[in-house]
XYZ file of C-alpha atoms in Angstrom:
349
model
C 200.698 12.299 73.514
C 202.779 11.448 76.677
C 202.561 8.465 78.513
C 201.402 11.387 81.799
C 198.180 12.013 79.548
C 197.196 8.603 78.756
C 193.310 8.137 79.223
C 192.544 5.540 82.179
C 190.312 2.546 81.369
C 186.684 2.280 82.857
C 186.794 1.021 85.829
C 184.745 0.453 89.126
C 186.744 2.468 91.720
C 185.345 0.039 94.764
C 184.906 -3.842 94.383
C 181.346 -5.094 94.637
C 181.269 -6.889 97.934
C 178.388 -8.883 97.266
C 176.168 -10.096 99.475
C 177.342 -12.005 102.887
C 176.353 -15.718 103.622
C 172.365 -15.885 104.658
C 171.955 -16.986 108.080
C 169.040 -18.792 108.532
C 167.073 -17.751 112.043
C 166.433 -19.961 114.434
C 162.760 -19.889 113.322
C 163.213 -20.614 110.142
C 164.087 -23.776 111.022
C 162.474 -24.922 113.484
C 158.690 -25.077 113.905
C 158.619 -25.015 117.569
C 160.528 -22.365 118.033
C 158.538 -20.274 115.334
C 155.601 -21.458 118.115
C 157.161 -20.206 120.720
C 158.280 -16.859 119.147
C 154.348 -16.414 117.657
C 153.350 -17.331 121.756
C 155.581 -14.634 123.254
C 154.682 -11.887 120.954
C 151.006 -12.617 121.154
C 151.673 -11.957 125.193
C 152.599 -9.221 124.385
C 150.000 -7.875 122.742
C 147.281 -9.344 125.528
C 148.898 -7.315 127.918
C 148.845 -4.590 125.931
C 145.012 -4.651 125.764
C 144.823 -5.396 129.056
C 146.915 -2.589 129.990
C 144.672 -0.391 128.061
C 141.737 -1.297 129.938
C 143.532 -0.414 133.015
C 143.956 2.892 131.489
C 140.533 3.369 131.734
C 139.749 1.554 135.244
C 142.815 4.017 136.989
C 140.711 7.543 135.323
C 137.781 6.511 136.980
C 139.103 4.492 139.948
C 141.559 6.729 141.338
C 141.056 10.021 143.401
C 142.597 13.192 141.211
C 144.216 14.068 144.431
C 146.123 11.253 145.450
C 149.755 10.796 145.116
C 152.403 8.202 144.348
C 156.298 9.064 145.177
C 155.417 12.047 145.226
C 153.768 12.344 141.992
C 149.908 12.361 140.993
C 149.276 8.879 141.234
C 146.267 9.276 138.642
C 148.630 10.360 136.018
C 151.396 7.754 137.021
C 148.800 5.219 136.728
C 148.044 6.793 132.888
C 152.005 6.776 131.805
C 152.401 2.851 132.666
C 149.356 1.362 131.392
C 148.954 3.815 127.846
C 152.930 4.105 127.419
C 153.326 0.399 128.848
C 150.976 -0.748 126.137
C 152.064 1.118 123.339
C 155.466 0.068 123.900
C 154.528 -3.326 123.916
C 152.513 -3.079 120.841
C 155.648 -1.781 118.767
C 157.841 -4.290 120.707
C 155.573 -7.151 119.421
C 154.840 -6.030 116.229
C 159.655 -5.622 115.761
C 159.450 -8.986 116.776
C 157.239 -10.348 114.646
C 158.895 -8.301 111.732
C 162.776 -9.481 112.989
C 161.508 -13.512 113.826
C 158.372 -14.971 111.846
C 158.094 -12.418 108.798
C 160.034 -13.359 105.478
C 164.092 -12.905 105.240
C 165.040 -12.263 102.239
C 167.920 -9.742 100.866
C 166.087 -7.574 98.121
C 167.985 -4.857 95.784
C 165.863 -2.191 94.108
C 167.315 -0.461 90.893
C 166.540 3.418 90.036
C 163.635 3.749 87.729
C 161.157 6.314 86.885
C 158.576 7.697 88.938
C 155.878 6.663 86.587
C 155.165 2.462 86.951
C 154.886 1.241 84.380
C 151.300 -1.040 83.999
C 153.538 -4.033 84.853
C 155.529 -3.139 87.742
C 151.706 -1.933 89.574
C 151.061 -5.579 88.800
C 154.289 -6.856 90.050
C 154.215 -4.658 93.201
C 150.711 -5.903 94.331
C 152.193 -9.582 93.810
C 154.800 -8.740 95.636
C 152.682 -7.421 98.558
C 150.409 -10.435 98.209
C 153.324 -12.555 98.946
C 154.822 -10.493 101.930
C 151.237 -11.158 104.018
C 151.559 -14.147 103.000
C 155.113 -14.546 104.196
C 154.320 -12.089 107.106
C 151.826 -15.019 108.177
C 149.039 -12.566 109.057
C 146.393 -14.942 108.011
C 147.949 -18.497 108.846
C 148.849 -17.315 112.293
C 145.363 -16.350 113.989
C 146.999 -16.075 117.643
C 148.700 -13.138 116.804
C 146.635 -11.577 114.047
C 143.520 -11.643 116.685
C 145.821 -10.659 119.765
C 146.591 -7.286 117.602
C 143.290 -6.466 116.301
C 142.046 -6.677 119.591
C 145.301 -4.988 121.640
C 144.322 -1.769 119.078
C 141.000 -1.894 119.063
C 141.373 -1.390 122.942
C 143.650 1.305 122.326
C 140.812 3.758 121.242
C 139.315 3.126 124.506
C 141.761 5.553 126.876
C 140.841 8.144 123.672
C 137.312 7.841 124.350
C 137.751 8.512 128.313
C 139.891 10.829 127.383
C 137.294 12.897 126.038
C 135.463 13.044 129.407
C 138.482 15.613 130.080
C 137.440 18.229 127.518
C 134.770 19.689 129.859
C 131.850 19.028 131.867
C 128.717 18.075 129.628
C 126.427 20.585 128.395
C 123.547 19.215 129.714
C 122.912 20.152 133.204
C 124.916 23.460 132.821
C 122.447 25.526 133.176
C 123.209 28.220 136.448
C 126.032 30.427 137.375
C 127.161 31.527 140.753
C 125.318 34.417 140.034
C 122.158 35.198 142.599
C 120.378 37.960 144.349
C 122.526 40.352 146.285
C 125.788 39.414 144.467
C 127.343 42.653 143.794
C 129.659 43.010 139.939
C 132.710 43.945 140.828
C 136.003 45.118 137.682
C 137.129 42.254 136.566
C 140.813 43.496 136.632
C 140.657 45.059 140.288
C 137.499 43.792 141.921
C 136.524 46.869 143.004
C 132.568 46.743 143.117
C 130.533 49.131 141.023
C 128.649 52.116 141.117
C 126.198 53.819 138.522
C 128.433 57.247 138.955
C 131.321 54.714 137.990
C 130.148 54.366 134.642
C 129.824 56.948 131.765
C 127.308 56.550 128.819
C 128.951 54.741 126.103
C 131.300 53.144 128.399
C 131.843 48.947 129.035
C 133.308 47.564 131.844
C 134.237 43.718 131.656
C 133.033 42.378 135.486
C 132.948 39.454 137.358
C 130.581 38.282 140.133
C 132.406 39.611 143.723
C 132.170 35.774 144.992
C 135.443 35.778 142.554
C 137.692 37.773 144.657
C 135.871 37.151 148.306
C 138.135 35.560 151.063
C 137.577 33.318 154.179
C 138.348 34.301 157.875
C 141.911 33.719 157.041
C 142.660 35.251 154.166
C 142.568 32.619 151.687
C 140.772 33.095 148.479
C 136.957 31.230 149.082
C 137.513 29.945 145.065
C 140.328 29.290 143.502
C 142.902 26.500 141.093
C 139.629 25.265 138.579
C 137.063 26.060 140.585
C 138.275 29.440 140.019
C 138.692 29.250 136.753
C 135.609 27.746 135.750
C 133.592 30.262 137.877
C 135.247 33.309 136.136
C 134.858 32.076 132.484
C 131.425 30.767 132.971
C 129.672 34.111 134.932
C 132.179 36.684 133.328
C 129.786 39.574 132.305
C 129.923 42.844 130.376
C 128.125 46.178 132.032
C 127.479 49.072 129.517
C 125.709 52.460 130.005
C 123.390 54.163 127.130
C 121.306 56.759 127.194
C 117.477 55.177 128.635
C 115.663 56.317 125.517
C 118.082 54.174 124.204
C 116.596 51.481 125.045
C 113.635 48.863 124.089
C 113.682 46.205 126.662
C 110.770 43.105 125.627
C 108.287 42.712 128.120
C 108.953 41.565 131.710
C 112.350 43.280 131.515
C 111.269 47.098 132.121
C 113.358 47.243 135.679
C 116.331 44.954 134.356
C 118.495 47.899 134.072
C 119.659 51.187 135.994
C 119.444 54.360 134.647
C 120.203 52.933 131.201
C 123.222 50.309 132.634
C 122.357 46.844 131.208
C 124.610 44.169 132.250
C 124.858 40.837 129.484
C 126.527 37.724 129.873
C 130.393 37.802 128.129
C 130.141 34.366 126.649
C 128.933 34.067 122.640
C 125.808 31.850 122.198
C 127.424 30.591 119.245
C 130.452 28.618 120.605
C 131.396 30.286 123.833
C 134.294 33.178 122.850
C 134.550 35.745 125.472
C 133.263 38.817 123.601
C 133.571 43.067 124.323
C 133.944 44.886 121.136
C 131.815 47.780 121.742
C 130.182 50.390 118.870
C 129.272 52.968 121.791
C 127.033 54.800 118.528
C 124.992 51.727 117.661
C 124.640 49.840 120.873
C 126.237 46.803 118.529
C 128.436 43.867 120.735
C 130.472 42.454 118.384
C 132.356 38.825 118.680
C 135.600 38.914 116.920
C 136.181 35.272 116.031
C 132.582 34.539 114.088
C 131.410 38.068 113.581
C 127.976 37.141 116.019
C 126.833 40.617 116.561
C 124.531 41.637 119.528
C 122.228 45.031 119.504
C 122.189 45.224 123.608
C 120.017 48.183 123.313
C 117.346 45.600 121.925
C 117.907 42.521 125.016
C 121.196 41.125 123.359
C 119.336 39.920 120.128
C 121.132 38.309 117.121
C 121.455 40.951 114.500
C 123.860 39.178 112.213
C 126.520 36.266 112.675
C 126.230 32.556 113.199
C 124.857 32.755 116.889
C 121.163 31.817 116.814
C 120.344 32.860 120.678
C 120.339 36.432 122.300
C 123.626 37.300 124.820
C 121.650 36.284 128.086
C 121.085 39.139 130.274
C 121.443 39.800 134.071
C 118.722 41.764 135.967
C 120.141 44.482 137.552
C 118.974 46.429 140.976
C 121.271 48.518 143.857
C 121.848 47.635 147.516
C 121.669 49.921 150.432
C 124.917 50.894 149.790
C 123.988 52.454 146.089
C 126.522 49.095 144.643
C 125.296 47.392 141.585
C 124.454 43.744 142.275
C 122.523 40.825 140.535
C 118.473 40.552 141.139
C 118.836 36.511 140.324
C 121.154 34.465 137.874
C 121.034 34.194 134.645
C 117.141 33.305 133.328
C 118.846 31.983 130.417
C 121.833 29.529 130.135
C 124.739 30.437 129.415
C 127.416 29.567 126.889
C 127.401 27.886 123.049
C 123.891 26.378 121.824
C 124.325 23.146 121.844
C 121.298 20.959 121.577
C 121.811 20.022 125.548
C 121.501 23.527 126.601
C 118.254 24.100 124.167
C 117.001 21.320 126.211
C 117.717 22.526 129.520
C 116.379 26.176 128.146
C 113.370 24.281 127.283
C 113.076 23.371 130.913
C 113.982 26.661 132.195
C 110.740 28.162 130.303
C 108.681 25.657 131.545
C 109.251 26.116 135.086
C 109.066 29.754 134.401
């Protein structure tokens, strides 16, 4: 064999630098400082809790309309006290991790992914020993100061919820009422009976939604808008009168078979208007709540518990189809609130 071909001994290709000196912090060895470091961070998380709680004073305190440089001063006044206290939460908690908790270099070999019986033992001494180094329970001031800066953190959550909609209870009319006339939801053109064939379904909205003031501008609109035209949207379909059995009290409901029915499911509010023109069956696509309208909107299979409420129909002078009241019923998802406030409804009735 040539001296070219000669094997090469085993040998690391890179020196093992080793560790560097350990630096001792300035906490480490001295007490007062450690004080002062525990102090600062535990500042930090009192104002964090504090900040919090201003969260919660600025929803309620300040007008959604007013500004602040030129931005909504509501949700300026959210961004510095939630972000300002979450930042000094993690701030805090990489100070008290960098300063006060234990310094100590650690290497970790390659093993298994199965522990072994001992190293589960080892591992939960280990983590014994880093609370105990971490100080968490020999160092109150900033053990209570962050139990109680994120317990106040689920407060702007909670307040936050207020957000998600009014409350059901209390919900109980729409803008509907006498005179209104339904109008196409898509064009706003009000409606006729010679507008609408047998079989047919027209998704409308009260005309309110598309009336205008002396100037031109739209009489609802932004939420208001928005709330109006989810909350009254309605349905108008035509059968055949034999067609159908209206319970007592609603004989004159309809017009020449045209039955108008509230567009919102009674079992948690999804805007419904699958038709079967051959059964008289309103079907809602998300939960599969189906309504027999030629039998007052009543349950026939599905999750929904409560009939599709129904509008009473009449004409005007003008042969347009408009609303004889609002809604007898309330409408939207059955939530105990709204049972309640149905409840009421009867009563008075």
């Amino acid at each position: 064999m040539s001296d070219d071909l000669q094997p090469i001994p085993d040998a690391e290709p890179i020196r093992d630098p080793g560790l560097p000196e350990h630096l001792y912090r300035p906490q480490d060895v001295d007490e007062a400082e450690a004080t002062r470091t525990a102090r600062q961070i535990s500042a930090m998380f009192i104002v964090a809790g504090l900040l919090f709680l201003g969260f919660c004073v600025a929803y309620f305190a300040i007008d959604i309309d007013a500004t602040f440089l030129g931005w909504s001063a509501q949700n300026f006044a959210f961004g510095v006290t939630l972000g300002g206290g979450m930042l000094l939460i993690g701030v805090g908690i990489i100070q008290w991790a960098k300063k006060l908790m234990g310094d100590h270099e650690m290497i970790e070999m390659r093993h298994p992914a199965a522990s072994s019986e001992e190293d589960r033992v080892a591992v939960m001494k280990e983590l014994n020993a880093g609370i105990e180094e971490s100080g968490f329970g020999r160092r109150p001031m900033i053990r209570n100061s962050l139990l109680g800066a994120m317990g106040l953190l689920g407060l702007p959550a909670i307040v936050l919820l207020r957000d998600l909609g009014p409350l059901p209870h209390g919900q109980s009319h729409t803008v509907w009422k006498k005179g209104m006339r339904l109008v196409n939801d898509v064009t706003g053109t009000p409606l006729k009976p010679a507008d609408i064939q047998v079989g047919q379904l027209i998704n409308g909205e009260p005309a309110v939604v598309y009336e205008t003031n002396a100037d031109g501008d739209p009489v609802l609109h932004g939420s208001e808008l928005l709330a109006v035209k989810a909350k009254a949207a309605i349905i108008v379909v035509r059968m055949r009168p034999e067609d159908v059995t209206p319970d007592k009290g609603k004989e004159n409901w309809g017009v020449d078979g045209i039955l108008c029915y509230s567009k919102i499911c009674t079992h948690v509010g999804c805007p419904i208007s699958l038709w079967e023109q051959q059964t008289h069956h309103l079907l809602c696509p998300c939960h599969q709540s189906t309504y027999d309208l030629g039998d007052n909107g009543k349950v026939i299979f599905g999750p929904a518990h409560r009939p599709l409420p129904q509008l009473p129909l009449g004409l005007d002078d003008e042969g347009y189809l408009i609303a004889m009241s609002d809604f007898p019923e309330i409408v939207g998802p059955s939530y105990p609130e709204l049972a309640r406030d149905q409840k009421k409804l009867d009563d008075k009735a």
